[in-house]
PDB file of C-alpha atoms in Angstrom:
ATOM      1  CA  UNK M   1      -4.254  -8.911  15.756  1.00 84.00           C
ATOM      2  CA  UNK M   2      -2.168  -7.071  13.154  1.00 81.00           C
ATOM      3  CA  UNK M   3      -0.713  -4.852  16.182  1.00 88.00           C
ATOM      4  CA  UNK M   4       0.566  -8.333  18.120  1.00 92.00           C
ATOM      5  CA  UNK M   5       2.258  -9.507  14.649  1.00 90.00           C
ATOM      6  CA  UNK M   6       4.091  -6.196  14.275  1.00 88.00           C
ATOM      7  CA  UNK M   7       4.989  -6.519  17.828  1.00 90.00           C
ATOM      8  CA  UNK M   8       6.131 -10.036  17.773  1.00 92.00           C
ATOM      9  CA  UNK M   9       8.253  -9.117  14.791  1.00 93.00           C
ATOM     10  CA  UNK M  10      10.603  -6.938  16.600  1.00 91.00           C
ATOM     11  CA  UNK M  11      11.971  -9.867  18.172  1.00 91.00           C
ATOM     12  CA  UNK M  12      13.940  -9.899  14.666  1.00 90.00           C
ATOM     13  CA  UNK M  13      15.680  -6.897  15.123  1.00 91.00           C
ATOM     14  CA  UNK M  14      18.447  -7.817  17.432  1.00 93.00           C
ATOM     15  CA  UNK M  15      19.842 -10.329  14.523  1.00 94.00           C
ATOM     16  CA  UNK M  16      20.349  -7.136  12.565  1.00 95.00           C
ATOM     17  CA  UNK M  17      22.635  -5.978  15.328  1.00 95.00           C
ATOM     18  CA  UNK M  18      24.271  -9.430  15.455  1.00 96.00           C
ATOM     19  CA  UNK M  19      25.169  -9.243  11.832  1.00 96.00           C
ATOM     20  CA  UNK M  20      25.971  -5.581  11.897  1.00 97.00           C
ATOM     21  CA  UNK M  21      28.468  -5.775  15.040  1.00 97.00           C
ATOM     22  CA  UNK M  22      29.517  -9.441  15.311  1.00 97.00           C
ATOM     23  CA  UNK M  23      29.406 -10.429  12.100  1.00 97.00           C
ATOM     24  CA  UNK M  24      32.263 -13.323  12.916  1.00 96.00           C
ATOM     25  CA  UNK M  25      30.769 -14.444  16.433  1.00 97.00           C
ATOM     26  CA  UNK M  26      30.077 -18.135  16.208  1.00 97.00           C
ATOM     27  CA  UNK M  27      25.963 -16.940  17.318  1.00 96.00           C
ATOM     28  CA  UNK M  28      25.700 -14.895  14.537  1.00 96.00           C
ATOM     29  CA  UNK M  29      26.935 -17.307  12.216  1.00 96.00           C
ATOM     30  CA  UNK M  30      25.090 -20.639  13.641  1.00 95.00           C
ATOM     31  CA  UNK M  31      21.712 -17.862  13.690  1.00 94.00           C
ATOM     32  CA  UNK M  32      22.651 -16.932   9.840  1.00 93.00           C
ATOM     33  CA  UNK M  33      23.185 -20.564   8.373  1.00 92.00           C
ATOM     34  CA  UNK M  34      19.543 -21.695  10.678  1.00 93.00           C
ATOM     35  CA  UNK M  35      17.925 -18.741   9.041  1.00 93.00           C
ATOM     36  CA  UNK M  36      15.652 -18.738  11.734  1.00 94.00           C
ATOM     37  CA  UNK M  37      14.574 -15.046  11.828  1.00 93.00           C
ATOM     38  CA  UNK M  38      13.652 -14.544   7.806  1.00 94.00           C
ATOM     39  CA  UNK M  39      11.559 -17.891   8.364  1.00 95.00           C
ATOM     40  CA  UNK M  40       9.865 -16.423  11.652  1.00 95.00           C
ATOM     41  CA  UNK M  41       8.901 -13.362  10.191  1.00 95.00           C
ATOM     42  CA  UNK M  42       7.945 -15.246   7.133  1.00 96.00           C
ATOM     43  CA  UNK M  43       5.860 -17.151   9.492  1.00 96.00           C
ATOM     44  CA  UNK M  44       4.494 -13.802  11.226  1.00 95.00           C
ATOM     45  CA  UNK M  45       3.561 -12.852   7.308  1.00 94.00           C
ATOM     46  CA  UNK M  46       1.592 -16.040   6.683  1.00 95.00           C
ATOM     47  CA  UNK M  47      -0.350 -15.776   9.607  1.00 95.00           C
ATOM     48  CA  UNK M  48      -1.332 -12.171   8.607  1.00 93.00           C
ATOM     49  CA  UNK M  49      -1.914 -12.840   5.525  1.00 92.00           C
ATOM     50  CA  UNK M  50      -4.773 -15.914   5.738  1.00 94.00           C
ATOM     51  CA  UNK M  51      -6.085 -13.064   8.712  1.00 92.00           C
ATOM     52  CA  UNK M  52      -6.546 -10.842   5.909  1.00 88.00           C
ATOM     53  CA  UNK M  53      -8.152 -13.142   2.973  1.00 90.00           C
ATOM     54  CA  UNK M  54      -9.868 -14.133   5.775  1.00 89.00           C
ATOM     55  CA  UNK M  55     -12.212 -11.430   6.683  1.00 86.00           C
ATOM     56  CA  UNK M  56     -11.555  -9.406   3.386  1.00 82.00           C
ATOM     57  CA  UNK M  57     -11.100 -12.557   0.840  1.00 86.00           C
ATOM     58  CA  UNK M  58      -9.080 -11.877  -2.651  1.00 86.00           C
ATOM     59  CA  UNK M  59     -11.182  -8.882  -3.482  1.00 79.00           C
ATOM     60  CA  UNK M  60      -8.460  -6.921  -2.201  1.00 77.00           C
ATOM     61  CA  UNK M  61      -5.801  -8.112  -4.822  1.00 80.00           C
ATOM     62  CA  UNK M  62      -7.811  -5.824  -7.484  1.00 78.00           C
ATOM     63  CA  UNK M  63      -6.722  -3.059  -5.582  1.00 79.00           C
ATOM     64  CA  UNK M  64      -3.046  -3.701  -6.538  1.00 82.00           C
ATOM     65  CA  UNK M  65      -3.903  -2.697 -10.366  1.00 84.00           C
ATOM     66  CA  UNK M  66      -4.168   0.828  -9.504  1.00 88.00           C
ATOM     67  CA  UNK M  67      -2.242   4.223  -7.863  1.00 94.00           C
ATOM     68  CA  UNK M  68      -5.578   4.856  -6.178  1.00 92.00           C
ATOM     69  CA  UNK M  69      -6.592   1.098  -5.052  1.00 88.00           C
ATOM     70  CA  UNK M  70      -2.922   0.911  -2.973  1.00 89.00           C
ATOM     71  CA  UNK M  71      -3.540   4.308  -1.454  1.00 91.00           C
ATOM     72  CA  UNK M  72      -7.031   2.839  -0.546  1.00 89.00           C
ATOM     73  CA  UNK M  73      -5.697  -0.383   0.787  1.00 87.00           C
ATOM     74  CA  UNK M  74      -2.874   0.982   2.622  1.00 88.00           C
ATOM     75  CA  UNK M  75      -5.245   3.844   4.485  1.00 92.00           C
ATOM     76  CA  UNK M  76      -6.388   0.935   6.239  1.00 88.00           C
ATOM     77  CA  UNK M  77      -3.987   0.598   9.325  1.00 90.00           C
ATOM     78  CA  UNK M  78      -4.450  -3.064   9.771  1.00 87.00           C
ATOM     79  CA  UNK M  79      -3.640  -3.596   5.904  1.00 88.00           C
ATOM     80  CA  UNK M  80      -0.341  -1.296   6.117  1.00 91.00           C
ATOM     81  CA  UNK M  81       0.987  -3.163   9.244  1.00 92.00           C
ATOM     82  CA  UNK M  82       0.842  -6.350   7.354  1.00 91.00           C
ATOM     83  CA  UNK M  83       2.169  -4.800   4.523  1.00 92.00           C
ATOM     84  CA  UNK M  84       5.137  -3.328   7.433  1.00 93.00           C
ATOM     85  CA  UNK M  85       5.276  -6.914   8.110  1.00 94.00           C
ATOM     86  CA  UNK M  86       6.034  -7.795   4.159  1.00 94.00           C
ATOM     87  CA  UNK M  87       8.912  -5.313   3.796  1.00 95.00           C
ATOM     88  CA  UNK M  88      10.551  -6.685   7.469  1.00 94.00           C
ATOM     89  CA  UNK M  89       9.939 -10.016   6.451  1.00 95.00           C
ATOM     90  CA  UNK M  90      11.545  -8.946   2.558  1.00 96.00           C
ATOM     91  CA  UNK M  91      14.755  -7.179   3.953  1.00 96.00           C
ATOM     92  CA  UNK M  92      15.239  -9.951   6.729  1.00 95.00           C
ATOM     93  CA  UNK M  93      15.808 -12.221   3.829  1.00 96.00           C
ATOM     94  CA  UNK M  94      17.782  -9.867   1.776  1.00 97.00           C
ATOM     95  CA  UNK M  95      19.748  -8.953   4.534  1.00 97.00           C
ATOM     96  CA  UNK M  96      20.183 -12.457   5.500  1.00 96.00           C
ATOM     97  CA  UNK M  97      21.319 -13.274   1.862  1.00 97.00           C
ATOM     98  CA  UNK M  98      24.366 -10.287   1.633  1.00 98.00           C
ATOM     99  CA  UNK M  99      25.528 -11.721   5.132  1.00 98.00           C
ATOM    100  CA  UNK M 100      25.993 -15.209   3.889  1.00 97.00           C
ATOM    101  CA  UNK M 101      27.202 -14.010   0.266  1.00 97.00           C
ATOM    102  CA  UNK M 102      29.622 -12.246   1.767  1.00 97.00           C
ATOM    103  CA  UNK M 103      30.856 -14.128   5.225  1.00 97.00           C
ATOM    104  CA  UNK M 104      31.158 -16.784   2.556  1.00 96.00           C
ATOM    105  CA  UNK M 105      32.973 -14.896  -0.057  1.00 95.00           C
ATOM    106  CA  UNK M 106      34.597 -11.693   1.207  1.00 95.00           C
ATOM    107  CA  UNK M 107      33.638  -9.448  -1.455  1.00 96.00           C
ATOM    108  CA  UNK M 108      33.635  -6.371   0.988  1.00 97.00           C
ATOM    109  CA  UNK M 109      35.391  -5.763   3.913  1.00 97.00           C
ATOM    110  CA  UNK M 110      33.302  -6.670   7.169  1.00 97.00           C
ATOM    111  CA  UNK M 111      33.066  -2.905   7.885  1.00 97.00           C
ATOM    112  CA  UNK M 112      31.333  -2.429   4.523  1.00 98.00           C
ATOM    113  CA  UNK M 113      29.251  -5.128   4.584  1.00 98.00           C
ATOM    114  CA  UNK M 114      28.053  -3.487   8.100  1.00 98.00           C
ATOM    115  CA  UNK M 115      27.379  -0.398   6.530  1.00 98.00           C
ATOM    116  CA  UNK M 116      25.599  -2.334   3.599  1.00 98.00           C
ATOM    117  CA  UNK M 117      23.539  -4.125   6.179  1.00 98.00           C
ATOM    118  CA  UNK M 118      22.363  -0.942   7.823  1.00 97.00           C
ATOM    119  CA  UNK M 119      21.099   0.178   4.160  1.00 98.00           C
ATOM    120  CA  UNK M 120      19.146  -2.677   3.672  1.00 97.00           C
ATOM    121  CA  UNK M 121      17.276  -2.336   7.392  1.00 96.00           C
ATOM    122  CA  UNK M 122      16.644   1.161   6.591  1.00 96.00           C
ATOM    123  CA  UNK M 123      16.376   1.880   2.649  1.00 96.00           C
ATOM    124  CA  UNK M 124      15.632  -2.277   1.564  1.00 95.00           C
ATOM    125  CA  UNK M 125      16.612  -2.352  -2.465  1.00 97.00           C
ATOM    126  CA  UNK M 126      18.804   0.555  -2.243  1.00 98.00           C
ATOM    127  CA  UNK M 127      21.118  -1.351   0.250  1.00 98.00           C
ATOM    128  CA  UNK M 128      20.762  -4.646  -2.201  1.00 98.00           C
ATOM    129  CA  UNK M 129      21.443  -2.839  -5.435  1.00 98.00           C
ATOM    130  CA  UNK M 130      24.811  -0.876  -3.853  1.00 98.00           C
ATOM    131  CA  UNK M 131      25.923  -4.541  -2.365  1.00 98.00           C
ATOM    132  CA  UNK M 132      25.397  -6.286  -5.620  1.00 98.00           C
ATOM    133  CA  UNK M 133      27.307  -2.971  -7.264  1.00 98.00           C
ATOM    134  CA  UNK M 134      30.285  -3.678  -4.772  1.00 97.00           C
ATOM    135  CA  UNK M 135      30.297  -7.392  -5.643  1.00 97.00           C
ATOM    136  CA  UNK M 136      30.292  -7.374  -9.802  1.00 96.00           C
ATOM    137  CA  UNK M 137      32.899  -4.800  -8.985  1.00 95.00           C
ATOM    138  CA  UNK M 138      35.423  -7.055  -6.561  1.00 93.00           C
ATOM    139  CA  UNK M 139      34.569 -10.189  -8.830  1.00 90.00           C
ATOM    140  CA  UNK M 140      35.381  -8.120 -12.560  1.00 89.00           C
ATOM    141  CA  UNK M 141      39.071  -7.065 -10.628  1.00 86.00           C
ATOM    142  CA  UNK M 142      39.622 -10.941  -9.455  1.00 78.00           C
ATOM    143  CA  UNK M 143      38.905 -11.669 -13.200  1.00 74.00           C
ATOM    144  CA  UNK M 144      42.032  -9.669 -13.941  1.00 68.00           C
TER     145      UNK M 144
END
């Protein structure tokens, strides 16, 4: 089951590429302000999710307390795709959030926010923390 929800959830990926490359076209924008695909994979993650305290109940929650209890949970593949699933779901929403922030706003030039975008896909709070850098930085100059 976990390997159909990680499937499914690739169906997300081609809004990255709308808000990477057409950032302005009137799809991307009416697909950014339905925030349908951070819901969907939200939705993907739910379903997972009662799956998994379904056959394993809470027990596995202990596991979180420890280096050696996350190694143990995430050796087990079905457990580390919905995990996968988490961190799509997670940087679909952050992703989702810079887009709107800036479309909205401007603080970086469409190119940046591109590249920002792309950092957020691939390297998830990295991406965040250098967009939020770039915006305190454009807001403290319009101060001035």
């Amino acid at each position: 089951m976990y390997e159909k929800l990680f499937a499914l959830a690739s169906i997300a990926t081609p809004f990255w590429l709308l808000m990477m490359l057409l950032p302005s076209w009137r799809v991307t924008r009416f697909l950014a302000n339905s925030a349908i695909f951070p819901i969907y994979l939200a939705v993907l993650y739910a379903v997972g999710i009662v799956a998994a305290i379904g056959s394993m109940g809470f027990g596995f929650m202990q596991d979180f307390g420890s280096v050696e209890g996350v190694i143990r949970l995430m050796s087990n593949p079905d457990f580390a795709l919905l995990v996968w699933l988490h961190i799509l779901c997670f940087d679909q929403a952050v992703g989702h959030y810079v887009y709107r922030d800036n479309m909205e706003h401007r603080y970086v030039p469409l190119p940046v926010q591109s590249i920002l975008l792309f950092l957020i896909l691939m390297f998830g709070p990295f991406g965040f923390l250098c967009y939020l850098a770039l915006r305190a930085i454009r807001k403290r100059a319009k101060v001035r």
